[in-house]
mmCIF file of C-alpha atoms and ligand atoms in Angstrom:
data_model
loop_
_atom_site.group_PDB
_atom_site.id
_atom_site.type_symbol
_atom_site.label_atom_id
_atom_site.label_comp_id
_atom_site.label_asym_id
_atom_site.label_seq_id
_atom_site.Cartn_x
_atom_site.Cartn_y
_atom_site.Cartn_z
ATOM 1 C CA MET D 59 0.000 0.000 0.000
ATOM 2 C CA PRO D 60 1.278 3.474 -0.732
ATOM 3 C CA VAL D 61 2.124 5.801 2.111
ATOM 4 C CA VAL D 62 -0.825 7.965 3.070
ATOM 5 C CA ARG D 63 0.204 11.566 3.419
ATOM 6 C CA ASP D 64 -1.711 14.595 4.572
ATOM 7 C CA VAL D 65 -2.743 16.964 1.866
ATOM 8 C CA ASP D 66 -3.779 20.445 2.879
ATOM 9 C CA ALA D 67 -6.785 21.095 0.662
ATOM 10 C CA THR D 68 -6.896 24.711 1.781
ATOM 11 C CA SER D 69 -3.364 25.444 0.668
ATOM 12 C CA SER D 70 -3.133 28.063 -2.030
ATOM 13 C CA ASP D 71 0.011 26.511 -3.387
ATOM 14 C CA CYS D 72 -0.092 24.916 -6.779
ATOM 15 C CA ASP D 73 2.271 22.108 -5.991
ATOM 16 C CA ASP D 74 1.023 19.802 -8.716
ATOM 17 C CA CYS D 75 0.197 22.182 -11.527
ATOM 18 C CA PRO D 76 2.352 21.883 -14.677
ATOM 19 C CA ILE D 77 4.042 25.262 -14.256
ATOM 20 C CA ALA D 78 5.023 24.511 -10.679
ATOM 21 C CA THR D 79 6.223 21.065 -11.686
ATOM 22 C CA ASP D 80 8.294 22.496 -14.539
ATOM 23 C CA ARG D 81 9.719 25.131 -12.237
ATOM 24 C CA ARG D 82 10.656 22.568 -9.590
ATOM 25 C CA ARG D 83 12.236 20.389 -12.267
ATOM 26 C CA PHE D 84 14.210 23.370 -13.594
ATOM 27 C CA PHE D 85 15.565 24.292 -10.159
ATOM 28 C CA ARG D 86 16.338 20.676 -9.324
ATOM 29 C CA ASP D 87 18.179 20.184 -12.621
ATOM 30 C CA ALA D 88 20.040 23.456 -12.130
ATOM 31 C CA ALA D 89 21.049 22.429 -8.611
ATOM 32 C CA LEU D 90 22.222 19.038 -9.803
ATOM 33 C CA ALA D 91 24.171 20.653 -12.662
ATOM 34 C CA LEU D 92 25.862 22.946 -10.146
ATOM 35 C CA ALA D 93 26.563 19.982 -7.899
ATOM 36 C CA GLY D 94 28.096 18.105 -10.819
ATOM 37 C CA THR D 95 30.326 21.069 -11.596
ATOM 38 C CA LEU D 96 31.481 21.287 -7.984
ATOM 39 C CA VAL D 97 32.178 17.571 -7.939
ATOM 40 C CA ALA D 98 34.203 17.970 -11.117
ATOM 41 C CA LEU D 99 36.158 20.709 -9.365
ATOM 42 C CA GLY D 100 36.991 18.371 -6.534
ATOM 43 C CA ALA D 101 34.221 18.920 -3.983
ATOM 44 C CA THR D 102 32.763 15.840 -2.375
ATOM 45 C CA ARG D 103 29.272 14.766 -3.371
ATOM 46 C CA ARG D 104 27.994 15.621 0.124
ATOM 47 C CA VAL D 105 29.425 19.132 0.044
ATOM 48 C CA ALA D 106 28.414 19.782 -3.543
ATOM 49 C CA LEU D 107 24.670 19.520 -3.030
ATOM 50 C CA ALA D 108 23.073 22.833 -2.090
ATOM 51 C CA LEU D 109 22.201 21.564 1.345
ATOM 52 C CA PRO D 110 24.612 18.789 2.072
ATOM 53 C CA VAL D 111 22.592 15.667 1.954
ATOM 54 C CA GLU D 112 23.219 12.454 0.145
ATOM 55 C CA LEU D 113 20.629 11.316 -2.395
ATOM 56 C CA ILE D 114 20.135 7.566 -2.294
ATOM 57 C CA HIS D 115 18.113 4.837 -3.982
ATOM 58 C CA PRO D 116 16.827 1.783 -2.179
ATOM 59 C CA GLY D 117 18.604 -1.484 -2.703
ATOM 60 C CA ARG D 118 15.301 -3.346 -2.949
ATOM 61 C CA ARG D 119 11.620 -2.451 -2.995
ATOM 62 C CA THR D 120 8.600 -4.623 -2.267
ATOM 63 C CA ASP D 121 4.939 -3.664 -2.046
ATOM 64 C CA HIS D 122 5.447 -1.816 1.204
ATOM 65 C CA THR D 123 9.101 -2.040 2.210
ATOM 66 C CA VAL D 124 12.282 -0.441 0.971
ATOM 67 C CA THR D 125 15.784 -1.555 1.888
ATOM 68 C CA TYR D 126 18.860 0.612 2.374
ATOM 69 C CA PRO D 127 22.428 -0.089 3.439
ATOM 70 C CA VAL D 128 23.126 0.984 7.004
ATOM 71 C CA PRO D 129 24.774 4.429 6.787
ATOM 72 C CA THR D 130 28.327 4.373 8.041
ATOM 73 C CA ALA D 131 28.442 7.959 9.331
ATOM 74 C CA ASP D 132 26.102 10.364 11.076
ATOM 75 C CA GLY D 133 23.910 12.383 8.739
ATOM 76 C CA ALA D 134 20.849 12.240 6.528
ATOM 77 C CA GLN D 135 20.205 10.520 3.219
ATOM 78 C CA ILE D 136 17.183 11.181 1.040
ATOM 79 C CA ASP D 137 15.368 8.757 -1.246
ATOM 80 C CA ARG D 138 13.182 11.108 -3.269
ATOM 81 C CA ASP D 139 11.536 8.315 -5.246
ATOM 82 C CA ASN D 140 10.010 6.824 -2.109
ATOM 83 C CA GLN D 141 9.925 10.081 -0.123
ATOM 84 C CA VAL D 142 11.991 8.610 2.678
ATOM 85 C CA ILE D 143 14.721 10.196 4.778
ATOM 86 C CA ILE D 144 17.205 7.827 6.387
ATOM 87 C CA VAL D 145 19.164 9.150 9.345
ATOM 88 C CA ARG D 146 22.027 7.721 11.274
ATOM 89 C CA TRP D 147 22.641 9.723 14.420
ATOM 90 C CA GLN D 148 24.743 8.724 17.421
ATOM 91 C CA ASN D 149 24.406 5.020 16.607
ATOM 92 C CA VAL D 150 20.648 5.143 16.111
ATOM 93 C CA GLY D 151 18.843 4.721 12.791
ATOM 94 C CA TYR D 152 15.587 6.426 11.836
ATOM 95 C CA ALA D 153 13.339 6.615 8.788
ATOM 96 C CA PHE D 154 11.191 9.681 8.202
ATOM 97 C CA ASN D 155 8.629 10.828 5.729
ATOM 98 C CA LEU D 156 10.284 13.410 3.480
ATOM 99 C CA SER D 157 7.364 15.836 3.859
ATOM 100 C CA CYS D 158 7.238 18.527 6.508
ATOM 101 C CA PRO D 159 4.337 17.742 8.843
ATOM 102 C CA HIS D 160 3.034 21.291 8.477
ATOM 103 C CA GLN D 161 2.214 21.553 4.774
ATOM 104 C CA ASN D 162 4.111 18.688 3.157
ATOM 105 C CA THR D 163 7.075 20.598 1.776
ATOM 106 C CA ALA D 164 10.154 18.442 1.235
ATOM 107 C CA LEU D 165 12.440 18.843 4.228
ATOM 108 C CA ARG D 166 16.143 19.601 3.973
ATOM 109 C CA TRP D 167 19.077 18.585 6.081
ATOM 110 C CA ASP D 168 21.309 21.419 7.219
ATOM 111 C CA ASP D 169 24.677 19.832 7.783
ATOM 112 C CA ALA D 170 26.186 22.977 9.308
ATOM 113 C CA ASP D 171 23.589 23.166 12.079
ATOM 114 C CA ARG D 172 23.022 19.394 12.204
ATOM 115 C CA ARG D 173 19.261 19.600 11.941
ATOM 116 C CA PHE D 174 16.386 19.498 9.483
ATOM 117 C CA GLN D 175 14.812 22.657 8.207
ATOM 118 C CA CYS D 176 11.711 23.270 6.144
ATOM 119 C CA PRO D 177 12.371 25.684 3.263
ATOM 120 C CA LYS D 178 8.783 26.936 3.240
ATOM 121 C CA HIS D 179 8.055 28.236 6.750
ATOM 122 C CA HIS D 180 11.381 27.336 8.331
ATOM 123 C CA SER D 181 10.272 24.800 10.915
ATOM 124 C CA LYS D 182 13.318 23.132 12.447
ATOM 125 C CA TYR D 183 13.769 19.586 13.692
ATOM 126 C CA GLN D 184 16.497 17.707 15.493
ATOM 127 C CA PRO D 185 18.200 14.765 13.761
ATOM 128 C CA ASP D 186 15.824 12.375 15.539
ATOM 129 C CA GLY D 187 12.888 14.308 14.058
ATOM 130 C CA THR D 188 11.938 16.147 17.240
ATOM 131 C CA PHE D 189 10.295 19.504 16.550
ATOM 132 C CA ILE D 190 12.380 22.513 17.592
ATOM 133 C CA SER D 191 10.572 25.602 16.320
ATOM 134 C CA GLY D 192 8.421 26.954 13.512
ATOM 135 C CA ARG D 193 4.879 26.613 12.267
ATOM 136 C CA ALA D 194 4.662 22.844 12.471
ATOM 137 C CA THR D 195 2.802 21.459 15.471
ATOM 138 C CA ARG D 196 4.471 18.071 15.745
ATOM 139 C CA SER D 197 7.753 16.316 15.130
ATOM 140 C CA MET D 198 8.670 14.765 11.797
ATOM 141 C CA ASP D 199 6.612 11.717 10.877
ATOM 142 C CA ARG D 200 8.496 8.476 11.390
ATOM 143 C CA LEU D 201 8.260 5.227 9.442
ATOM 144 C CA GLY D 202 8.630 1.719 10.787
ATOM 145 C CA ILE D 203 12.231 0.548 10.584
ATOM 146 C CA ARG D 204 14.119 -2.643 11.420
ATOM 147 C CA LEU D 205 17.690 -3.817 11.124
ATOM 148 C CA GLU D 206 18.578 -6.955 9.158
ATOM 149 C CA SER D 207 22.285 -7.675 9.061
ATOM 150 C CA THR D 208 23.766 -4.663 7.234
ATOM 151 C CA SER D 209 20.452 -3.361 5.913
ATOM 152 C CA LEU D 210 17.707 -1.084 7.137
ATOM 153 C CA ILE D 211 14.217 -2.251 6.186
ATOM 154 C CA VAL D 212 11.687 0.579 6.122
ATOM 155 C CA ASP D 213 7.997 -0.234 6.171
ATOM 156 C CA LEU D 214 6.063 2.428 4.250
ATOM 157 C CA ASP D 215 2.778 1.166 5.713
ATOM 158 C CA GLN D 216 3.961 1.889 9.240
ATOM 159 C CA PHE D 217 3.516 5.634 9.298
ATOM 160 C CA TYR D 218 3.622 7.246 12.738
ATOM 161 C CA ARG D 219 2.594 10.747 13.697
ATOM 162 C CA GLN D 220 3.935 11.914 17.020
ATOM 163 C CA ASP D 221 0.613 13.478 18.013
ATOM 164 C CA LYS D 222 -1.548 10.483 17.070
ATOM 165 C CA GLU D 223 0.663 7.443 17.738
ATOM 166 C CA PRO D 224 3.141 8.736 20.359
ATOM 167 C CA GLU D 225 4.249 5.310 21.605
ATOM 168 C CA GLN D 226 4.839 3.872 18.125
ATOM 169 C CA TRP D 227 6.575 7.105 17.135
ATOM 170 C CA LYS D 228 8.945 6.864 20.102
ATOM 171 C CA SER D 229 9.728 3.201 19.310
ATOM 172 C CA ALA D 230 10.385 3.712 15.603
ATOM 173 C CA PHE D 231 14.183 3.478 15.561
ATOM 174 C CA VAL D 232 16.939 0.886 15.497
ATOM 175 C CA THR D 233 20.117 0.759 17.519
ATOM 176 C CA LEU D 234 23.252 0.495 15.379
ATOM 177 C CA THR D 235 26.692 -0.673 16.332
ATOM 178 C CA ALA D 236 29.433 1.911 16.568
HETATM 179 S S1 FES F 26 5.510 23.526 5.282
HETATM 180 FE FE1 FES F 26 7.144 23.212 6.659
HETATM 181 S S2 FES F 26 6.869 24.694 8.181
HETATM 182 FE FE2 FES F 26 5.233 25.006 6.817
#
């Protein structure tokens, strides 16, 4: 089953209209072109992206699970195709929905400040998804996650909102070895 995400029907944004889509595609392509140039000039892939985050693709996908290698260093990785953020932070692994819980804007990882930030209304979140400040009214939405050998298995059907499923939200992490 696909992940169910909130859609704000009252939003005046035209997130899905063709012009907005073309514009997003243009800016994404421009950003990736810039990143490619920086990589060619010797910058690392992580540094080259506008906000330093690693784009990843799952190793395997089933009807409702996606599999990723366990990250080897602290930070965030984004799988845009499945709208999943994978975080390794202080030997704990998390999976988050990519969308900001306020109005579904794609979140960004700010490597300098070591936190997530929403580009739309600037809500901020800790690496474990905990809400810090901004217009959002809850922490980042977590997905079910389990560890199998050297892989993280994320269950897209296990979608936990901190305000509605606080216990499941708190338990949605895996402990990783140092
Ligand atoms: S959409 Fe993220 S704070 Fe409003």
